[in-house]
Each structure stands twice: as structure tokens, then as C-alpha cells.
């Protein structure tokens, strides 16, 4: 493999706060360490279409604090085919790109793995509000999304308390319960439902609410994960079985945007540096990860096979704290 002189950077899959901070870090660290950096718009779709421009130190000015991604993101069907990946690698080579930094989630890394199998060096940076990437203890955007959801639920609780109401609040997370669990702890929810743990409506939802009412509680929050869904149906059943007026609120896309938190900015900056450092050292086909509290990296194939269980102590803590 020849020495890497020019790198491409793209964001792919769902957007997450901190993606801009990561792009900025890759661009500034890359240029600072003597590389050329090309920005690829709209993820793999933009790569296939050649939507590629050289980035300068100034192209990433004034974006550290912005949510979303200045490079924009997309989901690209063509790229999931053999021909699409081959074309993407060809276009990258035409633009003089020697290696690709992919900022995104598991799906994006599967695409990156396909690129590496076509002999194209890649590095992944984990970014998704859902924190559902098995190889890394942390994914960019998670902390900001938690803060956004917490702030919204604090407001919902104010009004629930004023009316003796119950609220079923659905938070994002795709098939994972990381957001739901931490938000439940942070907002003192009475009940938390996550896709990883089967639940019984009578035992795990209705009974704790009735017990809470008997202990004198005046408002009730049920955090329901997107992976379970059906929040309206759950709300109707709660109202029927407990007699407590119950509303469902689906927080939705407000959880994705917003200015990244300190954690997301700092983490994104370090991860971007780590990605560039790996490439400069000639190490590639790796994902930058947080492991045992430190930023390090893992082979991309191994990274995709790694699972991260939901911390079961978290569920126990959420239950005890809701007493
Ligand atoms: P995320 O990266 O947030 O998990 P997606 O799962 O939507 O988001 O993936 C983003 C993009 O990555 C997809 O549009 C597609 O181009 C590519 N991708 C996803 N899954 C695969 C796969 N199994 N093989 C190759 N490319 C994939």
C-alpha cells in the first residue's frame, strides 16, 4: 500500500450532533499533519455521484457548535450493491483519495467494510444518537440527545403534575434502549420500557403506577423506547386499567438536532484526531472506539461483530429511584 496523502471524509446514515465537530477535527488534524482532505457530500450517494470538494482550514470555520452535518448525509441503496461499492471506490480514486473516513453508524460501517474489501482503506468514527454501536462505549450525539429529551420531559412532567396525569413519552433509539434507560434515570420516570427486556403490561406497567399512586404520587412518566413503539396504545391501556388520565407524546426528531454538548464536541474532536493519526501511521480498516474510558481503535470486521449489552444495573437503578 502506498503512503496515504489525501483522505476523504463523509457523514452517512442518520445525522447526529457532533458530526460537524468530527468533520472539523478530521479536516484540521488532517491538514495539520500534512494531508489533503476532500469533503464528500451526502454520504455514499455523493461519493458515487462525485460530489466532492477539497476542504481547507477555513471550510470548517464556525461549525463546531452546530448540529446536523455540513457535509449532509443520505441513505444510498445503490451503495449496498457490489457494483455500487466498486463504483464508489473508483470515483474516490479518480478524485485522488487514498483513504476514507466514514462518520456514521453500524450501517455506514458495513458499507465501509465493503469498501475495504475492494482494497480501499477506511476508518470509521461512531456517530449516532442511539448509542447502538456494539464496539464503542460511546457514540457521538448520544449525550446531546439525552439532554434534549430530558429537557422536554421535565416540561412534560410540570404539566402532568398540574393535572394528575400520566404521560407515555416515546424516545428514539431504533432497536436499542440506551436513550430510554438514561433518560428514565435522568427524569425520574416511574416506568421504563426497552426493547431488550420483555415486559408484562399488568405486572411491569399497571402495577407500579397503581403502587405509585397509593404512595401518594401525583404524576407519572412512562419512558417508552422507539423499538417498542405503540405509545398511543400503551397510553389507552394505562388509562383504562388505572383510571389515570394518560397522554402519549412522541418526541421524534427534536432529539436529533441542536448544538452538541461539551462531551460530544470534545469526544468528536479526539475521535477525529485519532482517525487521522491512524491513517498517518498506515493503520486502516479500523473503527475509532471508546473502550474502558479511553479512545482507541478496533479492526472494522471485529468492531461490527462486537455486541454491547444494555447495562442491567441501569434498569435496577431506574426502578429503585422511581419508588
Ligand atoms: P447508520 O450508519 O446510521 O446505521 P444506515 O443503516 O441507514 O445508517 O446506513 C447508512 C448507509 O450505509 C446506507 O444508506 C447504505 O448506503 C450503507 N449501508 C447500510 N447497510 C449496509 C450494508 N449491510 N452493506 C453495505 N452498505 C450498507
Short mmCIF file of C-alpha atoms and ligand atoms in Angstrom, two decimals:
data_model
loop_
_atom_site.label_atom_id
_atom_site.label_comp_id
_atom_site.label_asym_id
_atom_site.label_seq_id
_atom_site.Cartn_x
_atom_site.Cartn_y
_atom_site.Cartn_z
CA UNK A 1 0.00 0.00 0.00
CA UNK A 2 1.28 3.43 -0.95
CA UNK A 3 1.55 6.14 1.66
CA UNK A 4 -1.72 7.95 2.32
CA UNK A 5 -1.56 11.57 1.15
CA UNK A 6 -5.20 12.50 0.51
CA UNK A 7 -8.16 11.46 2.63
CA UNK A 8 -11.90 11.80 2.05
CA UNK A 9 -14.41 12.42 4.82
CA UNK A 10 -18.16 11.78 4.71
CA UNK A 11 -21.14 11.52 7.06
CA UNK A 12 -23.65 8.75 6.47
CA UNK A 13 -26.92 7.38 7.89
CA UNK A 14 -28.83 9.40 10.49
CA UNK A 15 -27.37 12.78 11.45
CA UNK A 16 -26.14 13.33 15.00
CA UNK A 17 -24.93 16.37 16.96
CA UNK A 18 -21.14 16.27 17.00
CA UNK A 19 -20.80 15.16 13.37
CA UNK A 20 -19.67 18.69 12.44
CA UNK A 21 -17.15 18.72 15.27
CA UNK A 22 -15.81 15.40 13.95
CA UNK A 23 -15.59 16.69 10.35
CA UNK A 24 -13.77 19.79 11.60
CA UNK A 25 -11.34 17.67 13.57
CA UNK A 26 -10.61 15.36 10.61
CA UNK A 27 -10.06 18.38 8.33
CA UNK A 28 -7.87 20.41 10.71
CA UNK A 29 -5.88 17.45 12.07
CA UNK A 30 -5.50 16.05 8.55
CA UNK A 31 -4.17 19.31 7.14
CA UNK A 32 -2.12 19.89 10.29
CA UNK A 33 -0.44 16.51 9.85
CA UNK A 34 0.33 17.18 6.19
CA UNK A 35 -2.59 15.51 4.37
CA UNK A 36 -5.02 16.85 1.77
CA UNK A 37 -8.63 16.45 2.86
CA UNK A 38 -11.58 16.08 0.48
CA UNK A 39 -15.14 16.60 1.74
CA UNK A 40 -17.72 14.24 0.26
CA UNK A 41 -21.33 15.46 0.31
CA UNK A 42 -24.38 13.31 1.09
CA UNK A 43 -22.61 10.16 2.24
CA UNK A 44 -22.03 7.26 -0.13
CA UNK A 45 -24.52 8.69 -2.63
CA UNK A 46 -22.39 11.81 -3.03
CA UNK A 47 -19.30 9.65 -3.35
CA UNK A 48 -20.84 7.66 -6.21
CA UNK A 49 -22.01 10.92 -7.84
CA UNK A 50 -18.65 12.64 -7.37
CA UNK A 51 -19.99 15.41 -5.10
CA UNK A 52 -16.50 16.01 -3.73
CA UNK A 53 -14.59 19.20 -2.89
CA UNK A 54 -11.27 19.91 -1.28
CA UNK A 55 -11.62 21.18 2.29
CA UNK A 56 -9.45 23.95 3.70
CA UNK A 57 -8.83 25.06 7.27
CA UNK A 58 -11.48 27.73 6.69
CA UNK A 59 -14.15 25.42 5.25
CA UNK A 60 -14.78 24.17 8.77
CA UNK A 61 -14.88 27.57 10.49
CA UNK A 62 -17.84 28.35 12.75
CA UNK A 63 -19.33 24.87 12.77
CA UNK A 64 -18.08 23.26 15.97
CA UNK A 65 -21.24 24.36 17.77
CA UNK A 66 -23.73 23.42 15.04
CA UNK A 67 -25.97 20.35 14.97
CA UNK A 68 -26.62 18.31 11.83
CA UNK A 69 -23.81 17.86 9.31
CA UNK A 70 -22.47 20.45 6.87
CA UNK A 71 -21.49 17.64 4.52
CA UNK A 72 -25.11 16.44 4.68
CA UNK A 73 -25.98 12.77 4.90
CA UNK A 74 -28.01 10.29 2.93
CA UNK A 75 -29.06 6.70 2.74
CA UNK A 76 -27.92 5.14 -0.54
CA UNK A 77 -29.43 1.93 -1.89
CA UNK A 78 -27.01 1.68 -4.81
CA UNK A 79 -24.09 1.53 -2.41
CA UNK A 80 -25.45 -1.66 -0.82
CA UNK A 81 -24.78 -3.49 -4.13
CA UNK A 82 -21.42 -4.85 -5.26
CA UNK A 83 -21.49 -2.60 -8.35
CA UNK A 84 -22.25 0.48 -6.19
CA UNK A 85 -19.30 -0.16 -3.88
CA UNK A 86 -16.99 -0.76 -6.85
CA UNK A 87 -18.12 2.49 -8.44
CA UNK A 88 -17.65 4.40 -5.16
CA UNK A 89 -14.07 3.11 -4.85
CA UNK A 90 -13.37 4.06 -8.50
CA UNK A 91 -14.75 7.60 -8.07
CA UNK A 92 -12.73 8.06 -4.88
CA UNK A 93 -9.55 7.04 -6.73
CA UNK A 94 -10.37 9.41 -9.63
CA UNK A 95 -10.50 12.26 -7.12
CA UNK A 96 -7.10 11.19 -5.79
CA UNK A 97 -8.48 9.97 -2.47
CA UNK A 98 -6.30 7.30 -0.83
CA UNK A 99 -8.43 6.56 2.24
CA UNK A 100 -11.92 7.33 3.55
CA UNK A 101 -13.08 8.46 6.99
CA UNK A 102 -16.74 7.46 7.50
CA UNK A 103 -18.64 9.20 10.28
CA UNK A 104 -21.85 7.28 10.97
CA UNK A 105 -23.48 4.21 12.45
CA UNK A 106 -23.33 0.44 12.03
CA UNK A 107 -24.91 0.51 8.56
CA UNK A 108 -22.34 3.04 7.38
CA UNK A 109 -19.53 0.86 8.75
CA UNK A 110 -20.87 -2.16 6.86
CA UNK A 111 -20.55 -0.04 3.74
CA UNK A 112 -17.03 0.97 4.78
CA UNK A 113 -16.14 -2.70 5.30
CA UNK A 114 -17.31 -3.38 1.74
CA UNK A 115 -15.03 -0.55 0.50
CA UNK A 116 -12.10 -2.09 2.39
CA UNK A 117 -12.81 -5.44 0.70
CA UNK A 118 -12.36 -3.62 -2.60
CA UNK A 119 -8.89 -2.63 -1.40
CA UNK A 120 -9.94 0.85 -0.31
CA UNK A 121 -8.59 1.87 3.15
CA UNK A 122 -11.25 3.11 5.59
CA UNK A 123 -11.61 4.38 9.13
CA UNK A 124 -14.96 4.64 10.97
CA UNK A 125 -15.96 7.21 13.58
CA UNK A 126 -19.07 6.13 15.55
CA UNK A 127 -21.81 8.76 15.40
CA UNK A 128 -25.45 8.09 16.19
CA UNK A 129 -27.70 9.49 18.89
CA UNK A 130 -28.84 5.90 19.63
CA UNK A 131 -25.50 4.75 21.13
CA UNK A 132 -26.25 1.39 19.49
CA UNK A 133 -22.83 0.57 18.07
CA UNK A 134 -21.55 -2.54 19.86
CA UNK A 135 -17.83 -1.82 19.57
CA UNK A 136 -17.81 1.56 21.33
CA UNK A 137 -18.92 2.59 24.80
CA UNK A 138 -19.89 5.95 23.31
CA UNK A 139 -21.25 7.21 20.01
CA UNK A 140 -21.26 10.89 19.02
CA UNK A 141 -24.59 12.62 19.57
CA UNK A 142 -25.82 10.45 22.44
CA UNK A 143 -25.12 12.95 25.22
CA UNK A 144 -26.76 15.83 23.35
CA UNK A 145 -29.83 13.74 22.51
CA UNK A 146 -30.17 12.71 26.17
CA UNK A 147 -30.05 16.35 27.26
CA UNK A 148 -32.66 17.35 24.66
CA UNK A 149 -35.03 14.55 25.68
CA UNK A 150 -34.51 15.28 29.38
CA UNK A 151 -35.34 18.94 28.95
CA UNK A 152 -38.55 18.11 27.06
CA UNK A 153 -39.63 15.51 29.63
CA UNK A 154 -39.01 17.90 32.55
CA UNK A 155 -41.53 20.21 30.88
CA UNK A 156 -43.98 17.37 30.28
CA UNK A 157 -43.71 16.45 33.97
CA UNK A 158 -44.57 20.00 35.04
CA UNK A 159 -47.85 19.84 33.18
CA UNK A 160 -48.51 16.16 34.12
CA UNK A 161 -48.14 17.19 37.78
CA UNK A 162 -50.56 20.06 37.41
CA UNK A 163 -53.26 17.71 36.11
CA UNK A 164 -52.58 14.42 37.99
CA UNK A 165 -51.78 12.88 34.65
CA UNK A 166 -49.68 10.09 33.27
CA UNK A 167 -47.54 10.59 30.18
CA UNK A 168 -46.13 7.92 27.96
CA UNK A 169 -43.09 9.54 26.34
CA UNK A 170 -41.56 7.79 23.37
CA UNK A 171 -37.86 8.45 22.87
CA UNK A 172 -35.62 7.49 19.95
CA UNK A 173 -33.07 4.69 19.91
CA UNK A 174 -34.05 2.45 16.98
CA UNK A 175 -33.87 -1.13 18.33
CA UNK A 176 -31.84 -0.17 21.39
CA UNK A 177 -32.88 1.14 24.80
CA UNK A 178 -29.82 3.24 25.71
CA UNK A 179 -31.55 6.60 25.31
CA UNK A 180 -34.70 5.34 27.09
CA UNK A 181 -32.78 3.97 30.05
CA UNK A 182 -30.60 7.01 30.73
CA UNK A 183 -33.45 9.43 30.11
CA UNK A 184 -35.63 7.44 32.55
CA UNK A 185 -32.96 7.77 35.24
CA UNK A 186 -32.35 11.44 34.47
CA UNK A 187 -36.06 12.35 34.62
CA UNK A 188 -37.08 10.03 37.48
CA UNK A 189 -39.57 8.14 35.32
CA UNK A 190 -41.92 5.73 37.06
CA UNK A 191 -41.61 3.08 34.35
CA UNK A 192 -39.12 2.46 31.52
CA UNK A 193 -39.74 0.11 28.62
CA UNK A 194 -36.82 -1.01 26.46
CA UNK A 195 -36.78 -3.46 23.56
CA UNK A 196 -34.00 -5.57 25.10
CA UNK A 197 -36.14 -6.58 28.08
CA UNK A 198 -39.56 -8.25 27.66
CA UNK A 199 -42.27 -6.77 29.86
CA UNK A 200 -45.71 -7.67 31.12
CA UNK A 201 -48.25 -4.85 30.92
CA UNK A 202 -50.09 -5.77 34.15
CA UNK A 203 -47.03 -6.52 36.26
CA UNK A 204 -44.44 -4.06 34.90
CA UNK A 205 -46.56 -1.07 33.89
CA UNK A 206 -50.02 -1.01 35.54
CA UNK A 207 -48.98 -2.31 38.98
CA UNK A 208 -46.07 0.13 39.52
CA UNK A 209 -48.35 3.04 38.57
CA UNK A 210 -51.09 1.97 40.99
CA UNK A 211 -48.46 1.42 43.71
CA UNK A 212 -47.03 4.87 42.98
CA UNK A 213 -50.49 6.44 43.26
CA UNK A 214 -51.07 4.60 46.56
CA UNK A 215 -47.78 6.04 47.83
CA UNK A 216 -49.12 9.50 47.06
CA UNK A 217 -47.57 10.29 43.68
CA UNK A 218 -49.39 12.88 41.62
CA UNK A 219 -47.82 12.45 38.22
CA UNK A 220 -46.36 9.59 36.30
CA UNK A 221 -43.93 9.31 33.43
CA UNK A 222 -43.51 6.16 31.38
CA UNK A 223 -40.47 6.26 29.09
CA UNK A 224 -41.11 4.05 26.09
CA UNK A 225 -38.35 3.25 23.60
CA UNK A 226 -38.89 3.69 19.87
CA UNK A 227 -38.04 -0.02 19.46
CA UNK A 228 -41.25 -0.88 21.33
CA UNK A 229 -43.39 1.89 19.83
CA UNK A 230 -47.20 1.72 20.20
CA UNK A 231 -47.17 4.59 22.70
CA UNK A 232 -50.80 5.59 21.95
CA UNK A 233 -51.96 2.02 22.55
CA UNK A 234 -49.98 1.78 25.80
CA UNK A 235 -51.45 5.12 26.94
CA UNK A 236 -55.03 3.93 26.25
CA UNK A 237 -54.46 0.70 28.17
CA UNK A 238 -52.91 2.54 31.13
CA UNK A 239 -55.89 4.92 31.28
CA UNK A 240 -58.40 2.04 31.07
CA UNK A 241 -56.74 -0.10 33.73
CA UNK A 242 -55.70 2.61 36.22
CA UNK A 243 -58.29 5.34 35.67
CA UNK A 244 -55.40 7.86 35.46
CA UNK A 245 -55.77 10.29 32.54
CA UNK A 246 -52.93 9.34 30.19
CA UNK A 247 -51.38 11.02 27.14
CA UNK A 248 -48.80 9.82 24.69
CA UNK A 249 -46.02 12.11 23.43
CA UNK A 250 -43.62 11.04 20.73
CA UNK A 251 -40.55 13.26 20.96
CA UNK A 252 -39.36 12.39 17.44
CA UNK A 253 -36.81 14.37 15.51
CA UNK A 254 -36.29 17.18 18.04
CA UNK A 255 -33.93 14.67 19.68
CA UNK A 256 -31.60 14.64 16.68
CA UNK A 257 -30.75 18.27 16.24
CA UNK A 258 -29.31 21.03 18.37
CA UNK A 259 -25.93 22.32 19.37
CA UNK A 260 -23.65 19.48 20.53
CA UNK A 261 -22.86 19.21 24.23
CA UNK A 262 -19.36 19.60 25.67
CA UNK A 263 -19.00 15.81 25.74
CA UNK A 264 -19.94 15.49 22.06
CA UNK A 265 -17.63 18.32 20.95
CA UNK A 266 -14.65 17.06 22.91
CA UNK A 267 -15.23 13.40 22.02
CA UNK A 268 -15.71 14.25 18.32
CA UNK A 269 -12.51 16.30 18.31
CA UNK A 270 -10.48 13.48 19.88
CA UNK A 271 -12.01 10.80 17.66
CA UNK A 272 -11.31 12.86 14.54
CA UNK A 273 -7.69 13.26 15.60
CA UNK A 274 -7.39 9.56 16.34
CA UNK A 275 -8.79 8.66 12.89
CA UNK A 276 -6.23 10.87 11.13
CA UNK A 277 -3.39 9.63 13.34
CA UNK A 278 -4.20 6.02 12.40
CA UNK A 279 -4.09 6.86 8.69
CA UNK A 280 -0.81 8.74 9.02
CA UNK A 281 0.66 5.69 10.78
CA UNK A 282 -0.59 3.49 7.94
CA UNK A 283 -3.19 1.70 10.07
CA UNK A 284 -6.58 1.36 8.44
CA UNK A 285 -9.79 -0.64 8.15
CA UNK A 286 -10.41 0.23 11.76
CA UNK A 287 -13.15 1.90 13.80
CA UNK A 288 -12.27 4.52 16.40
CA UNK A 289 -13.89 3.43 19.67
CA UNK A 290 -14.19 4.39 23.30
CA UNK A 291 -13.14 1.40 25.38
CA UNK A 292 -12.61 1.36 29.16
CA UNK A 293 -12.99 5.13 29.03
CA UNK A 294 -10.16 5.61 26.53
CA UNK A 295 -10.16 6.39 22.82
CA UNK A 296 -8.60 3.59 20.84
CA UNK A 297 -9.48 1.59 17.71
CA UNK A 298 -10.63 -1.85 16.64
CA UNK A 299 -10.48 -3.81 13.39
CA UNK A 300 -13.66 -2.95 11.45
CA UNK A 301 -14.80 -6.55 10.98
CA UNK A 302 -14.31 -7.30 14.67
CA UNK A 303 -16.00 -3.98 15.54
CA UNK A 304 -19.11 -4.93 13.57
CA UNK A 305 -19.29 -8.31 15.30
CA UNK A 306 -18.99 -6.82 18.81
CA UNK A 307 -22.14 -6.61 20.95
CA UNK A 308 -22.77 -4.22 23.81
CA UNK A 309 -25.47 -5.32 26.27
CA UNK A 310 -27.71 -2.74 27.92
CA UNK A 311 -26.38 -2.30 31.48
CA UNK A 312 -28.84 -4.31 33.63
CA UNK A 313 -27.84 -2.35 36.73
CA UNK A 314 -29.34 0.64 34.93
CA UNK A 315 -32.79 -0.94 34.92
CA UNK A 316 -32.48 -1.85 38.61
CA UNK A 317 -31.41 1.71 39.47
CA UNK A 318 -34.26 3.23 37.44
CA UNK A 319 -36.78 1.02 39.29
CA UNK A 320 -35.44 1.80 42.77
CA UNK A 321 -35.24 5.52 42.10
CA UNK A 322 -38.87 5.64 40.99
CA UNK A 323 -40.16 4.46 44.39
P1 LIG B 1 -26.33 4.16 10.14
O1 LIG B 1 -24.97 4.30 9.57
O2 LIG B 1 -26.72 5.32 10.99
O3 LIG B 1 -26.52 2.80 10.82
P2 LIG B 1 -27.91 3.22 7.83
O4 LIG B 1 -28.11 1.86 8.39
O5 LIG B 1 -29.07 3.90 7.20
O6 LIG B 1 -27.36 4.25 8.92
O7 LIG B 1 -26.74 3.12 6.76
C1 LIG B 1 -26.28 4.23 6.03
C2 LIG B 1 -25.84 3.84 4.67
O8 LIG B 1 -24.79 2.86 4.75
C3 LIG B 1 -26.90 3.14 3.81
O9 LIG B 1 -27.70 4.02 3.10
C4 LIG B 1 -26.07 2.34 2.85
O10 LIG B 1 -25.60 3.09 1.79
C5 LIG B 1 -24.91 1.90 3.71
N1 LIG B 1 -25.19 0.57 4.28
C6 LIG B 1 -26.06 0.25 5.23
N2 LIG B 1 -26.09 -1.07 5.48
C7 LIG B 1 -25.21 -1.62 4.63
C8 LIG B 1 -24.76 -2.95 4.37
N3 LIG B 1 -25.22 -4.00 5.06
N4 LIG B 1 -23.83 -3.13 3.40
C9 LIG B 1 -23.35 -2.07 2.70
N5 LIG B 1 -23.72 -0.80 2.90
C10 LIG B 1 -24.64 -0.56 3.84
#
